[in-house]
Amino acid sequence: MDFVNQALLLAATLLMFAVPFMLVASALGGRSAVPTLTLRLGLSHEAAADLGHLFASSAATSAAISGLSWVFFVLAGVVVAGSLQQLYQQVFQLPSRGRRDRLRALIWLVLCVALLGGGSTLGYEIHKSVPILWWFLNVLVFVGFFWFSMWFLLAGRIGWRTLLPCAVATGTFWIGMVAFFNVALSRMVVNSNREYGPIGAVFSLMSFFIAIGVVIILGAATGMTWQDRGMSVRAAANRLRRTA
C-alpha cells in the first residue's frame, strides 16, 4: 500500500508542477512541448492533435510569464526536484540534510533542464533518421541519468557501485514503460477524448505519470534487493549452469 501511495503522490506532483514547468520552459525556449511529447510517447497524429488542444501556443505561454509567474515557475521545478529527492531518501532510508539538500535539488533541476533541452533537438533528428539507434541511446542515457540523479540528490551518501543496479533497473523499467505507452497511449488519448472530451486526455496523461512513479520506486527497490541479496550476473549465470 505504501508503494502505491508513493507512486500516486509522485504522479499528482508531476501533473500539478512538472507539466506547467515543462510547458513554460519549452515556451521560453521558443518551442511547443507537444512535439517533444509526441516524439517521446510515439503519439499518432490524431492523438497529438487531441493533446495539443489542451495547451496554449508557446507564444501565448511565454507572453503570460511575468512578475509572480516567474516565482511560481521556479518553485514548480524545485517542488518536482525536491519530491524526487525525498522519495530516494525514503527508499534508501537516509535523513534529510535541510538546506543543503534543497540546493542540490535546485542544481539538479538546472542540469535536467539543460539535458532535456539539448536532448530533445538531437533526439528528434536521430529518431527521424535512425529509430533503432534512438532506442539504444535512450537505454544508455536513462541508465546514466538515473545513476547520476540518485548519487547527486543523495549527496554521495550511497556509493556509485551500490547505485548501479538501481540505475540499471530503473532505466530498464523506464524503457519498457515508454515502449508500452508508445503502443497504447495514442489509442487511450483518442478514445478518452471521444468519450469524455479534453479531460479524457488528462486522464490518459495521469496514467502515464502514475507509471513514472511506479518505475522510479520499483527501480530503486529492485536495485536495493539485488544488492542486499548479494546477487550478480555472474552468480546468476553459474546457477543456470548448475541447473542445466
mmCIF file of N, CA, C and O in Angstrom, residues 18-37 55-63 65 70 73 113-114 116-118 120-121:
data_model
loop_
_atom_site.group_PDB
_atom_site.id
_atom_site.type_symbol
_atom_site.label_atom_id
_atom_site.label_comp_id
_atom_site.label_asym_id
_atom_site.label_seq_id
_atom_site.Cartn_x
_atom_site.Cartn_y
_atom_site.Cartn_z
ATOM 1 N N ALA A 18 5.180 19.488 -12.612
ATOM 2 C CA ALA A 18 6.116 19.193 -13.700
ATOM 3 C C ALA A 18 5.565 19.612 -15.053
ATOM 4 O O ALA A 18 6.294 20.139 -15.890
ATOM 5 N N VAL A 19 4.265 19.372 -15.278
ATOM 6 C CA VAL A 19 3.679 19.722 -16.574
ATOM 7 C C VAL A 19 3.702 21.234 -16.803
ATOM 8 O O VAL A 19 4.162 21.695 -17.860
ATOM 9 N N PRO A 20 3.232 22.070 -15.848
ATOM 10 C CA PRO A 20 3.359 23.521 -16.065
ATOM 11 C C PRO A 20 4.800 23.976 -16.246
ATOM 12 O O PRO A 20 5.078 24.833 -17.089
ATOM 13 N N PHE A 21 5.712 23.392 -15.470
ATOM 14 C CA PHE A 21 7.121 23.773 -15.600
ATOM 15 C C PHE A 21 7.639 23.416 -16.988
ATOM 16 O O PHE A 21 8.337 24.218 -17.621
ATOM 17 N N MET A 22 7.302 22.219 -17.479
ATOM 18 C CA MET A 22 7.766 21.788 -18.793
ATOM 19 C C MET A 22 7.187 22.677 -19.895
ATOM 20 O O MET A 22 7.892 23.049 -20.843
ATOM 21 N N LEU A 23 5.914 23.038 -19.776
ATOM 22 C CA LEU A 23 5.269 23.873 -20.792
ATOM 23 C C LEU A 23 5.916 25.256 -20.850
ATOM 24 O O LEU A 23 6.191 25.791 -21.925
ATOM 25 N N VAL A 24 6.147 25.833 -19.671
ATOM 26 C CA VAL A 24 6.743 27.169 -19.634
ATOM 27 C C VAL A 24 8.193 27.129 -20.121
ATOM 28 O O VAL A 24 8.626 27.996 -20.888
ATOM 29 N N ALA A 25 8.949 26.118 -19.676
ATOM 30 C CA ALA A 25 10.345 26.004 -20.106
ATOM 31 C C ALA A 25 10.440 25.850 -21.622
ATOM 32 O O ALA A 25 11.303 26.453 -22.264
ATOM 33 N N SER A 26 9.557 25.042 -22.198
ATOM 34 C CA SER A 26 9.551 24.871 -23.653
ATOM 35 C C SER A 26 9.176 26.161 -24.358
ATOM 36 O O SER A 26 9.768 26.532 -25.376
ATOM 37 N N ALA A 27 8.175 26.880 -23.807
ATOM 38 C CA ALA A 27 7.735 28.131 -24.426
ATOM 39 C C ALA A 27 8.836 29.183 -24.380
ATOM 40 O O ALA A 27 9.055 29.925 -25.344
ATOM 41 N N LEU A 28 9.553 29.249 -23.248
ATOM 42 C CA LEU A 28 10.650 30.210 -23.144
ATOM 43 C C LEU A 28 11.778 29.873 -24.111
ATOM 44 O O LEU A 28 12.530 30.753 -24.534
ATOM 45 N N GLY A 29 11.889 28.591 -24.465
ATOM 46 C CA GLY A 29 12.884 28.177 -25.446
ATOM 47 C C GLY A 29 12.408 28.352 -26.874
ATOM 48 O O GLY A 29 13.128 27.983 -27.821
ATOM 49 N N GLY A 30 11.182 28.870 -27.037
ATOM 50 C CA GLY A 30 10.657 29.151 -28.365
ATOM 51 C C GLY A 30 10.073 27.959 -29.086
ATOM 52 O O GLY A 30 9.952 27.967 -30.314
ATOM 53 N N ARG A 31 9.691 26.917 -28.342
ATOM 54 C CA ARG A 31 9.103 25.741 -28.982
ATOM 55 C C ARG A 31 7.953 25.206 -28.137
ATOM 56 O O ARG A 31 7.863 25.483 -26.944
ATOM 57 N N SER A 32 7.086 24.440 -28.765
ATOM 58 C CA SER A 32 5.959 23.831 -28.072
ATOM 59 C C SER A 32 6.380 22.514 -27.432
ATOM 60 O O SER A 32 7.277 21.819 -27.923
ATOM 61 N N ALA A 33 5.719 22.153 -26.325
ATOM 62 C CA ALA A 33 6.032 20.891 -25.645
ATOM 63 C C ALA A 33 5.385 19.698 -26.332
ATOM 64 O O ALA A 33 5.786 18.558 -26.100
ATOM 65 N N VAL A 34 4.386 19.954 -27.189
ATOM 66 C CA VAL A 34 3.650 18.847 -27.820
ATOM 67 C C VAL A 34 4.544 17.993 -28.722
ATOM 68 O O VAL A 34 4.483 16.762 -28.658
ATOM 69 N N PRO A 35 5.412 18.578 -29.584
ATOM 70 C CA PRO A 35 6.291 17.723 -30.400
ATOM 71 C C PRO A 35 7.206 16.830 -29.569
ATOM 72 O O PRO A 35 7.472 15.681 -29.940
ATOM 73 N N THR A 36 7.673 17.350 -28.430
ATOM 74 C CA THR A 36 8.527 16.537 -27.565
ATOM 75 C C THR A 36 7.756 15.364 -26.998
ATOM 76 O O THR A 36 8.244 14.223 -26.983
ATOM 77 N N LEU A 37 6.529 15.617 -26.523
ATOM 78 C CA LEU A 37 5.685 14.534 -26.013
ATOM 79 C C LEU A 37 5.360 13.536 -27.122
ATOM 80 O O LEU A 37 5.333 12.322 -26.896
ATOM 81 N N PHE A 55 -3.146 22.609 -24.625
ATOM 82 C CA PHE A 55 -2.088 23.568 -24.317
ATOM 83 C C PHE A 55 -2.197 24.809 -25.197
ATOM 84 O O PHE A 55 -2.548 24.719 -26.376
ATOM 85 N N ALA A 56 -1.868 25.947 -24.604
ATOM 86 C CA ALA A 56 -1.785 27.183 -25.379
ATOM 87 C C ALA A 56 -0.522 27.167 -26.235
ATOM 88 O O ALA A 56 0.384 26.347 -26.024
ATOM 89 N N SER A 57 -0.449 28.062 -27.194
ATOM 90 C CA SER A 57 0.746 28.156 -28.035
ATOM 91 C C SER A 57 1.930 28.631 -27.206
ATOM 92 O O SER A 57 1.772 29.237 -26.137
ATOM 93 N N SER A 58 3.122 28.340 -27.694
ATOM 94 C CA SER A 58 4.318 28.749 -26.962
ATOM 95 C C SER A 58 4.406 30.268 -26.840
ATOM 96 O O SER A 58 4.862 30.797 -25.819
ATOM 97 N N ALA A 59 3.939 30.996 -27.866
ATOM 98 C CA ALA A 59 3.981 32.460 -27.817
ATOM 99 C C ALA A 59 3.047 32.996 -26.731
ATOM 100 O O ALA A 59 3.406 33.906 -25.982
ATOM 101 N N ALA A 60 1.846 32.415 -26.644
ATOM 102 C CA ALA A 60 0.894 32.853 -25.620
ATOM 103 C C ALA A 60 1.403 32.533 -24.219
ATOM 104 O O ALA A 60 1.252 33.323 -23.290
ATOM 105 N N THR A 61 2.028 31.364 -24.072
ATOM 106 C CA THR A 61 2.542 30.973 -22.755
ATOM 107 C C THR A 61 3.675 31.874 -22.307
ATOM 108 O O THR A 61 3.701 32.356 -21.175
ATOM 109 N N SER A 62 4.651 32.116 -23.186
ATOM 110 C CA SER A 62 5.793 32.955 -22.821
ATOM 111 C C SER A 62 5.361 34.393 -22.560
ATOM 112 O O SER A 62 5.925 35.073 -21.698
ATOM 113 N N ALA A 63 4.338 34.874 -23.278
ATOM 114 C CA ALA A 63 3.867 36.244 -23.071
ATOM 115 C C ALA A 63 3.182 36.400 -21.717
ATOM 116 O O ALA A 63 3.156 37.499 -21.148
ATOM 117 N N ILE A 65 4.128 34.970 -18.934
ATOM 118 C CA ILE A 65 5.080 34.840 -17.834
ATOM 119 C C ILE A 65 5.617 36.218 -17.460
ATOM 120 O O ILE A 65 6.349 36.838 -18.228
ATOM 121 N N TRP A 70 7.069 34.126 -12.663
ATOM 122 C CA TRP A 70 8.444 33.621 -12.650
ATOM 123 C C TRP A 70 8.735 32.885 -11.340
ATOM 124 O O TRP A 70 9.393 31.846 -11.333
ATOM 125 N N PHE A 73 6.999 29.606 -11.432
ATOM 126 C CA PHE A 73 7.680 28.746 -12.393
ATOM 127 C C PHE A 73 8.888 28.070 -11.747
ATOM 128 O O PHE A 73 9.071 26.851 -11.851
ATOM 129 N N VAL A 113 17.088 20.403 -16.928
ATOM 130 C CA VAL A 113 16.512 21.239 -17.979
ATOM 131 C C VAL A 113 17.476 21.363 -19.154
ATOM 132 O O VAL A 113 17.079 21.287 -20.327
ATOM 133 N N ALA A 114 18.762 21.535 -18.851
ATOM 134 C CA ALA A 114 19.768 21.643 -19.921
ATOM 135 C C ALA A 114 19.840 20.348 -20.720
ATOM 136 O O ALA A 114 19.939 20.368 -21.958
ATOM 137 N N LEU A 116 17.441 18.017 -21.069
ATOM 138 C CA LEU A 116 16.215 17.841 -21.846
ATOM 139 C C LEU A 116 16.174 18.786 -23.038
ATOM 140 O O LEU A 116 15.721 18.424 -24.128
ATOM 141 N N GLY A 117 16.649 20.023 -22.828
ATOM 142 C CA GLY A 117 16.652 20.988 -23.925
ATOM 143 C C GLY A 117 17.542 20.559 -25.075
ATOM 144 O O GLY A 117 17.149 20.609 -26.243
ATOM 145 N N GLY A 118 18.754 20.114 -24.750
ATOM 146 C CA GLY A 118 19.664 19.653 -25.798
ATOM 147 C C GLY A 118 19.269 18.307 -26.369
ATOM 148 O O GLY A 118 19.392 18.060 -27.570
ATOM 149 N N SER A 120 16.258 16.970 -26.650
ATOM 150 C CA SER A 120 15.044 16.964 -27.466
ATOM 151 C C SER A 120 15.366 17.237 -28.935
ATOM 152 O O SER A 120 14.867 16.551 -29.836
ATOM 153 N N THR A 121 16.201 18.251 -29.174
ATOM 154 C CA THR A 121 16.567 18.588 -30.554
ATOM 155 C C THR A 121 17.374 17.476 -31.204
ATOM 156 O O THR A 121 17.082 17.039 -32.330
#
